[in-house]
Amino acid sequence: MPSRSKSFITGLLKSADVEIGGSRPWDMRVSDDRLYDRVMSFGTLGFGEAYMDGWWDADAVDELIYRIVRHDLRSRVKLDLSLLATAARSRLINLQRRRAFEVGEKHYDIGNELYSRMLDKRMIYSCGYWLGVDNLDAAQEQKLDLICRKAGLEPGMRILDIGSGWGGFLRFAAERYGVSGVGLTVSREQAEYANAHRGNLPVETRLEDYLGHEGRYDRIISIGMFEHVGVKNYRRYMEKVRELLSPEGLFVLHTIGGTLSQTHGDPWTEKYIFPNGMLPSPQQVGRAIEGLFIMEDWHNFGAYYDLTLMAWLRNFEAAWPELSAQYGSKYDERFHRMWRYYLASFAGVFRSRQIQLWQIVLSPSGVPGGYRSIR
């Protein structure tokens, strides 16, 4: 006779058109019945860890997660010890400031050999802009140009890139628009790579926390970094950007966002992928900029992150035999399953439209005559 937890989870999944032992790509194959109690006690953390441990599988994890999120199954699992612990820790400790460099060490520093095979040729680790294009390189280059045009870059301008990754945006902006600039990252691997590949371009990347930076810039860009700032620090972040930006400047913020205001991230994602990560809501962004900036433009193209993540997943799986053979001590099979689950599950969540990707253009006092939205 099935346990109560097995009966409950099986019924829950069936309500989202997912069957245990079914033949469709999104149906689950369960190899260890301990899965059900694990999910009942530890929610998304237990579900993700069980996948890493090989307790369950599905041919299309992205489609499975899409159905789970679209039908809001998480809200129906009432006891989630990991979520309660995550929420309590976030309330008590300002993790994003106490451990500002942790995400760099645990995520971005895990190896350029992985990222160089997974990402596009410019090493851009954020959502591509897939309007009218059908490949990752083109989508990322189109996204970089979109940001440059939204920022109104002109030759001679000096820009700051907060969370500059492997330096791809700075190099692109310097090559195409004749600007100079500084990038800030909390990842040693990213900083070393960016500076080694800048050539003769007038750009540099610093291993530096944004709050300690000084200077004045014509434009400030931040791509995929605000997710690491944390709700307790949103206002402080915006105050710092305002301090660094010239009175006539523009700030382009590219960030993942959530539909609901929260004070913590997902337990599995925080533990294994993005330590201390958290998605802002429109309300939280609005409160953070109030009295500091004029919101000139707000562009949502979150559906394109699904395409980007699936492209990364294809690249990762194609490169896995080589990665495993050359770096097996670093990337074992549990890492393989963890990383596959990360990319596929995020694609499914974006497909559900429950999280978004925003590009927000802000000015200190309003653009004279108005800002022309660029798409």
Short mmCIF file of C-alpha atoms in Angstrom, two decimals:
data_model
loop_
_atom_site.label_atom_id
_atom_site.label_comp_id
_atom_site.label_asym_id
_atom_site.label_seq_id
_atom_site.Cartn_x
_atom_site.Cartn_y
_atom_site.Cartn_z
CA MET A 1 0.00 0.00 0.00
CA PRO A 2 1.46 3.41 -0.97
CA SER A 3 2.54 5.71 1.82
CA ARG A 4 0.52 8.84 2.51
CA SER A 5 3.29 11.03 1.14
CA LYS A 6 3.52 8.95 -2.05
CA SER A 7 -0.23 9.13 -2.58
CA PHE A 8 -0.24 12.87 -1.95
CA ILE A 9 2.69 13.69 -4.26
CA THR A 10 1.38 11.38 -6.99
CA GLY A 11 -1.99 13.11 -6.89
CA LEU A 12 -0.36 16.52 -6.79
CA LEU A 13 1.69 15.80 -9.90
CA LYS A 14 -1.32 14.33 -11.67
CA SER A 15 -3.14 17.63 -11.20
CA ALA A 16 -0.33 19.21 -13.27
CA ASP A 17 -0.58 16.49 -15.94
CA VAL A 18 2.54 14.67 -14.73
CA GLU A 19 2.49 10.92 -14.17
CA ILE A 20 4.87 8.73 -12.21
CA GLY A 21 6.07 6.07 -14.63
CA GLY A 22 4.39 7.68 -17.64
CA SER A 23 5.83 7.66 -21.15
CA ARG A 24 5.80 11.37 -22.00
CA PRO A 25 9.01 13.44 -21.83
CA TRP A 26 7.87 15.34 -18.71
CA ASP A 27 6.66 12.28 -16.80
CA MET A 28 8.79 11.13 -13.86
CA ARG A 29 10.59 7.85 -13.33
CA VAL A 30 11.09 7.24 -9.60
CA SER A 31 13.79 4.76 -8.55
CA ASP A 32 13.72 5.41 -4.80
CA ASP A 33 10.44 5.78 -2.91
CA ARG A 34 12.19 7.79 -0.19
CA LEU A 35 11.68 10.67 -2.62
CA TYR A 36 8.15 11.32 -1.41
CA ASP A 37 8.96 11.85 2.26
CA ARG A 38 11.98 13.94 1.25
CA VAL A 39 9.82 16.29 -0.81
CA MET A 40 7.15 16.54 1.89
CA SER A 41 9.77 17.59 4.45
CA PHE A 42 12.20 19.63 2.37
CA GLY A 43 10.25 20.92 -0.64
CA THR A 44 12.30 22.18 -3.57
CA LEU A 45 15.58 21.43 -1.78
CA GLY A 46 14.59 17.81 -1.29
CA PHE A 47 13.28 17.54 -4.85
CA GLY A 48 16.47 18.92 -6.39
CA GLU A 49 18.79 16.90 -4.17
CA ALA A 50 16.86 13.73 -4.96
CA TYR A 51 17.47 14.38 -8.66
CA MET A 52 21.18 14.89 -7.99
CA ASP A 53 21.21 11.60 -6.08
CA GLY A 54 19.49 9.76 -8.94
CA TRP A 55 16.26 9.03 -7.06
CA TRP A 56 14.16 10.27 -9.97
CA ASP A 57 14.54 11.26 -13.59
CA ALA A 58 12.65 12.66 -16.57
CA ASP A 59 13.55 13.00 -20.22
CA ALA A 60 12.57 16.69 -20.20
CA VAL A 61 13.18 18.18 -16.75
CA ASP A 62 12.42 21.63 -18.17
CA GLU A 63 8.91 20.56 -19.20
CA LEU A 64 8.33 18.85 -15.85
CA ILE A 65 9.32 21.96 -13.88
CA TYR A 66 7.24 24.14 -16.18
CA ARG A 67 4.13 22.15 -15.25
CA ILE A 68 4.94 22.09 -11.55
CA VAL A 69 5.43 25.87 -11.43
CA ARG A 70 2.57 26.70 -13.78
CA HIS A 71 0.18 24.83 -11.48
CA ASP A 72 1.76 26.29 -8.31
CA LEU A 73 2.27 22.88 -6.70
CA ARG A 74 4.83 24.24 -4.24
CA SER A 75 2.17 26.18 -2.34
CA ARG A 76 0.34 22.93 -1.65
CA VAL A 77 3.27 21.31 0.20
CA LYS A 78 2.66 22.97 3.56
CA LEU A 79 5.64 21.79 5.62
CA ASP A 80 8.90 22.87 3.97
CA LEU A 81 11.66 22.91 6.58
CA SER A 82 14.32 24.14 4.16
CA LEU A 83 12.19 27.10 3.08
CA LEU A 84 11.49 28.02 6.69
CA ALA A 85 15.21 27.88 7.49
CA THR A 86 16.09 29.99 4.45
CA ALA A 87 13.49 32.62 5.31
CA ALA A 88 14.61 32.80 8.95
CA ARG A 89 18.28 33.13 7.99
CA SER A 90 17.48 35.93 5.55
CA ARG A 91 15.53 37.84 8.19
CA LEU A 92 18.27 37.58 10.81
CA ILE A 93 21.41 38.10 8.72
CA ASN A 94 22.33 40.47 5.88
CA LEU A 95 23.96 37.62 3.97
CA GLN A 96 24.63 39.60 0.80
CA ARG A 97 26.87 42.06 2.69
CA ARG A 98 28.42 39.66 5.19
CA ARG A 99 29.32 37.25 2.39
CA ALA A 100 29.64 39.60 -0.58
CA PHE A 101 32.30 37.49 -2.34
CA GLU A 102 30.75 34.06 -1.64
CA VAL A 103 28.81 33.79 -4.90
CA GLY A 104 31.98 34.59 -6.84
CA GLU A 105 33.92 31.85 -5.10
CA LYS A 106 31.20 29.18 -5.19
CA HIS A 107 29.61 29.83 -8.59
CA TYR A 108 31.62 32.02 -10.95
CA ASP A 109 35.00 30.60 -9.94
CA ILE A 110 34.15 26.94 -10.55
CA GLY A 111 36.06 26.94 -13.82
CA ASN A 112 36.34 28.91 -17.04
CA GLU A 113 36.70 25.60 -18.88
CA LEU A 114 33.01 24.98 -18.07
CA TYR A 115 31.71 28.44 -18.91
CA SER A 116 33.72 28.77 -22.11
CA ARG A 117 32.04 25.64 -23.47
CA MET A 118 28.55 26.50 -22.24
CA LEU A 119 28.29 30.19 -23.12
CA ASP A 120 28.57 32.11 -26.39
CA LYS A 121 31.85 33.26 -27.93
CA ARG A 122 31.83 36.49 -25.87
CA MET A 123 31.24 34.64 -22.57
CA ILE A 124 27.99 36.45 -21.73
CA TYR A 125 26.21 34.83 -18.77
CA SER A 126 22.81 36.54 -18.94
CA CYS A 127 19.65 36.47 -21.03
CA GLY A 128 20.06 36.87 -24.78
CA TYR A 129 17.77 38.99 -26.97
CA TRP A 130 16.29 36.56 -29.51
CA LEU A 131 14.26 39.00 -31.58
CA GLY A 132 14.69 37.86 -35.19
CA VAL A 133 17.73 35.64 -34.51
CA ASP A 134 18.06 31.89 -34.02
CA ASN A 135 21.43 31.24 -32.36
CA LEU A 136 23.07 32.07 -29.05
CA ASP A 137 25.96 34.16 -30.40
CA ALA A 138 23.61 36.42 -32.33
CA ALA A 139 21.15 36.71 -29.43
CA GLN A 140 23.88 37.77 -27.03
CA GLU A 141 25.46 40.25 -29.41
CA GLN A 142 22.03 41.72 -30.11
CA LYS A 143 21.45 42.05 -26.34
CA LEU A 144 24.75 43.87 -25.83
CA ASP A 145 23.97 46.29 -28.63
CA LEU A 146 20.47 46.85 -27.24
CA ILE A 147 21.97 47.90 -23.89
CA CYS A 148 24.46 50.23 -25.60
CA ARG A 149 21.67 51.91 -27.55
CA LYS A 150 19.43 52.19 -24.48
CA ALA A 151 22.32 53.82 -22.61
CA GLY A 152 22.96 56.21 -25.50
CA LEU A 153 26.67 55.42 -25.60
CA GLU A 154 28.86 57.83 -27.52
CA PRO A 155 32.62 57.91 -28.23
CA GLY A 156 34.64 59.23 -25.31
CA MET A 157 32.14 58.33 -22.62
CA ARG A 158 33.39 56.58 -19.49
CA ILE A 159 31.21 53.77 -18.21
CA LEU A 160 31.01 51.56 -15.14
CA ASP A 161 29.84 47.95 -15.40
CA ILE A 162 28.73 46.64 -11.99
CA GLY A 163 28.94 42.86 -12.06
CA SER A 164 30.93 42.79 -15.28
CA GLY A 165 31.44 39.04 -15.61
CA TRP A 166 34.15 37.97 -18.02
CA GLY A 167 34.32 41.47 -19.51
CA GLY A 168 32.26 40.79 -22.62
CA PHE A 169 30.05 43.86 -22.41
CA LEU A 170 32.93 46.26 -21.74
CA ARG A 171 34.89 44.93 -24.71
CA PHE A 172 31.83 45.12 -26.97
CA ALA A 173 31.02 48.68 -25.90
CA ALA A 174 34.63 49.80 -26.36
CA GLU A 175 34.91 48.15 -29.79
CA ARG A 176 31.58 49.31 -31.21
CA TYR A 177 30.92 52.60 -29.43
CA GLY A 178 34.37 53.99 -28.60
CA VAL A 179 33.92 54.21 -24.83
CA SER A 180 36.31 53.46 -21.98
CA GLY A 181 35.31 51.83 -18.77
CA VAL A 182 35.75 49.92 -15.55
CA GLY A 183 34.14 46.63 -14.62
CA LEU A 184 33.57 45.33 -11.08
CA THR A 185 33.26 41.66 -10.17
CA VAL A 186 33.47 39.51 -7.04
CA SER A 187 34.94 36.62 -9.04
CA ARG A 188 38.71 36.23 -9.25
CA GLU A 189 38.42 33.95 -12.29
CA GLN A 190 36.28 36.49 -14.12
CA ALA A 191 38.61 39.39 -13.36
CA GLU A 192 41.69 37.51 -14.51
CA TYR A 193 40.00 36.36 -17.72
CA ALA A 194 38.59 39.81 -18.52
CA ASN A 195 41.91 41.59 -18.10
CA ALA A 196 43.81 38.92 -20.03
CA HIS A 197 41.45 39.26 -23.02
CA ARG A 198 40.98 43.05 -23.20
CA GLY A 199 43.77 43.58 -25.73
CA ASN A 200 44.48 47.27 -26.28
CA LEU A 201 40.97 48.40 -25.42
CA PRO A 202 40.65 51.16 -22.77
CA VAL A 203 38.85 48.94 -20.25
CA GLU A 204 39.82 47.24 -17.00
CA THR A 205 38.14 44.82 -14.61
CA ARG A 206 38.63 45.01 -10.86
CA LEU A 207 38.00 42.42 -8.15
CA GLU A 208 36.05 44.85 -6.01
CA ASP A 209 32.78 45.20 -4.14
CA TYR A 210 30.61 47.93 -5.64
CA LEU A 211 30.06 49.75 -2.34
CA GLY A 212 33.78 50.47 -2.02
CA HIS A 213 34.14 51.94 -5.50
CA GLU A 214 34.77 55.63 -6.08
CA GLY A 215 34.55 57.79 -9.19
CA ARG A 216 32.11 59.45 -11.57
CA TYR A 217 30.77 57.93 -14.79
CA ASP A 218 28.75 59.07 -17.80
CA ARG A 219 26.85 55.78 -17.87
CA ILE A 220 26.45 52.86 -15.47
CA ILE A 221 25.43 49.38 -16.59
CA SER A 222 24.59 46.37 -14.44
CA ILE A 223 23.80 43.06 -16.16
CA GLY A 224 22.67 40.08 -14.09
CA MET A 225 24.16 41.32 -10.81
CA PHE A 226 21.19 42.87 -8.96
CA GLU A 227 19.94 39.34 -8.15
CA HIS A 228 22.86 39.10 -5.69
CA VAL A 229 22.24 42.42 -3.89
CA GLY A 230 19.48 41.35 -1.48
CA VAL A 231 16.36 43.21 -0.37
CA LYS A 232 18.08 44.72 2.66
CA ASN A 233 20.55 46.41 0.33
CA TYR A 234 18.45 47.55 -2.65
CA ARG A 235 18.21 51.14 -1.42
CA ARG A 236 21.88 51.30 -0.54
CA TYR A 237 22.76 49.93 -3.97
CA MET A 238 20.70 52.59 -5.73
CA GLU A 239 22.19 55.32 -3.55
CA LYS A 240 25.68 54.16 -4.54
CA VAL A 241 24.79 54.12 -8.23
CA ARG A 242 23.38 57.63 -7.91
CA GLU A 243 26.60 58.77 -6.23
CA LEU A 244 28.74 57.32 -9.05
CA LEU A 245 26.57 58.55 -11.94
CA SER A 246 26.93 61.99 -13.49
CA PRO A 247 23.85 64.25 -13.17
CA GLU A 248 23.17 63.92 -16.92
CA GLY A 249 23.90 60.18 -16.99
CA LEU A 250 21.81 57.05 -17.50
CA PHE A 251 21.76 53.79 -15.58
CA VAL A 252 20.69 50.59 -17.37
CA LEU A 253 19.75 47.78 -14.99
CA HIS A 254 19.37 44.29 -16.49
CA THR A 255 17.99 41.89 -13.88
CA ILE A 256 15.84 38.83 -13.32
CA GLY A 257 12.73 39.74 -11.34
CA GLY A 258 9.89 38.04 -9.52
CA THR A 259 6.17 38.73 -9.54
CA LEU A 260 5.93 38.73 -5.73
CA SER A 261 7.96 40.59 -3.10
CA GLN A 262 10.12 38.12 -1.17
CA THR A 263 12.95 38.32 1.32
CA HIS A 264 14.80 35.12 0.40
CA GLY A 265 15.63 32.85 -2.51
CA ASP A 266 14.85 29.24 -3.32
CA PRO A 267 16.57 26.82 -0.89
CA TRP A 268 18.02 24.48 -3.55
CA THR A 269 19.27 27.36 -5.69
CA GLU A 270 20.83 29.11 -2.71
CA LYS A 271 22.61 25.96 -1.53
CA TYR A 272 23.97 24.71 -4.85
CA ILE A 273 23.97 27.49 -7.45
CA PHE A 274 23.67 31.11 -6.26
CA PRO A 275 24.46 31.54 -2.55
CA ASN A 276 22.35 34.31 -1.01
CA GLY A 277 20.54 34.98 -4.30
CA MET A 278 17.19 36.75 -4.31
CA LEU A 279 14.88 38.13 -7.00
CA PRO A 280 13.51 41.68 -6.70
CA SER A 281 9.86 42.51 -7.33
CA PRO A 282 8.55 45.61 -9.16
CA GLN A 283 7.47 47.04 -5.81
CA GLN A 284 10.91 46.51 -4.26
CA VAL A 285 12.65 48.13 -7.24
CA GLY A 286 10.21 51.05 -7.07
CA ARG A 287 10.88 51.63 -3.39
CA ALA A 288 14.64 51.44 -3.94
CA ILE A 289 14.68 54.14 -6.63
CA GLU A 290 12.09 56.48 -5.11
CA GLY A 291 13.51 59.98 -4.81
CA LEU A 292 16.78 58.94 -6.44
CA PHE A 293 15.90 58.23 -10.07
CA ILE A 294 13.31 58.80 -12.76
CA MET A 295 12.19 55.52 -14.30
CA GLU A 296 12.54 56.20 -18.05
CA ASP A 297 11.85 52.72 -19.42
CA TRP A 298 10.96 49.20 -18.23
CA HIS A 299 11.32 46.37 -20.75
CA ASN A 300 10.34 42.76 -19.97
CA PHE A 301 11.64 39.97 -22.21
CA GLY A 302 11.70 37.10 -19.71
CA ALA A 303 10.45 34.58 -22.27
CA TYR A 304 13.85 34.88 -23.99
CA TYR A 305 15.59 33.44 -20.93
CA ASP A 306 13.93 30.10 -21.66
CA LEU A 307 15.64 30.07 -25.07
CA THR A 308 18.95 31.17 -23.57
CA LEU A 309 18.97 28.51 -20.86
CA MET A 310 18.06 25.74 -23.29
CA ALA A 311 20.92 26.85 -25.56
CA TRP A 312 23.29 26.71 -22.57
CA LEU A 313 21.94 23.28 -21.67
CA ARG A 314 22.57 21.94 -25.18
CA ASN A 315 26.10 23.33 -25.13
CA PHE A 316 26.75 21.87 -21.69
CA GLU A 317 25.52 18.41 -22.60
CA ALA A 318 27.51 18.43 -25.84
CA ALA A 319 30.66 19.39 -23.92
CA TRP A 320 30.10 17.01 -21.00
CA PRO A 321 32.10 14.02 -22.35
CA GLU A 322 35.13 16.28 -22.82
CA LEU A 323 34.68 18.01 -19.46
CA SER A 324 34.27 14.70 -17.67
CA ALA A 325 37.29 13.16 -19.38
CA GLN A 326 39.63 16.10 -18.79
CA TYR A 327 38.36 17.40 -15.46
CA GLY A 328 36.70 14.37 -13.91
CA SER A 329 37.99 15.09 -10.43
CA LYS A 330 36.30 18.49 -10.58
CA TYR A 331 33.12 17.70 -12.53
CA ASP A 332 31.78 14.32 -11.45
CA GLU A 333 28.43 12.75 -12.33
CA ARG A 334 26.67 14.36 -9.37
CA PHE A 335 27.84 17.76 -10.63
CA HIS A 336 26.57 16.76 -14.09
CA ARG A 337 23.10 16.09 -12.72
CA MET A 338 23.17 19.21 -10.55
CA TRP A 339 24.12 21.48 -13.44
CA ARG A 340 21.62 19.87 -15.81
CA TYR A 341 18.89 20.31 -13.21
CA TYR A 342 19.88 23.95 -12.70
CA LEU A 343 19.71 24.88 -16.38
CA ALA A 344 16.63 22.80 -17.22
CA SER A 345 14.64 23.82 -14.14
CA PHE A 346 15.37 27.51 -14.63
CA ALA A 347 14.23 27.20 -18.25
CA GLY A 348 10.98 25.66 -17.04
CA VAL A 349 10.39 28.42 -14.51
CA PHE A 350 10.95 31.14 -17.10
CA ARG A 351 8.65 29.26 -19.50
CA SER A 352 5.93 29.40 -16.84
CA ARG A 353 6.30 33.23 -16.83
CA GLN A 354 6.45 33.28 -13.03
CA ILE A 355 9.82 35.04 -13.15
CA GLN A 356 10.87 37.73 -15.60
CA LEU A 357 13.84 39.48 -17.16
CA TRP A 358 13.80 43.27 -17.02
CA GLN A 359 15.88 46.00 -18.55
CA ILE A 360 15.20 49.24 -16.67
CA VAL A 361 16.54 52.62 -17.74
CA LEU A 362 16.91 55.19 -14.96
CA SER A 363 18.03 58.83 -14.98
CA PRO A 364 18.81 61.10 -12.01
CA SER A 365 16.47 63.94 -12.98
CA GLY A 366 14.65 62.90 -16.14
CA VAL A 367 15.89 63.11 -19.72
CA PRO A 368 15.08 66.60 -21.11
CA GLY A 369 12.29 66.26 -23.63
CA GLY A 370 11.71 62.63 -22.67
CA TYR A 371 13.47 59.31 -23.20
CA ARG A 372 12.82 57.38 -26.42
CA SER A 373 12.23 53.71 -25.66
CA ILE A 374 14.41 51.38 -27.71
CA ARG A 375 13.52 47.83 -28.64
#
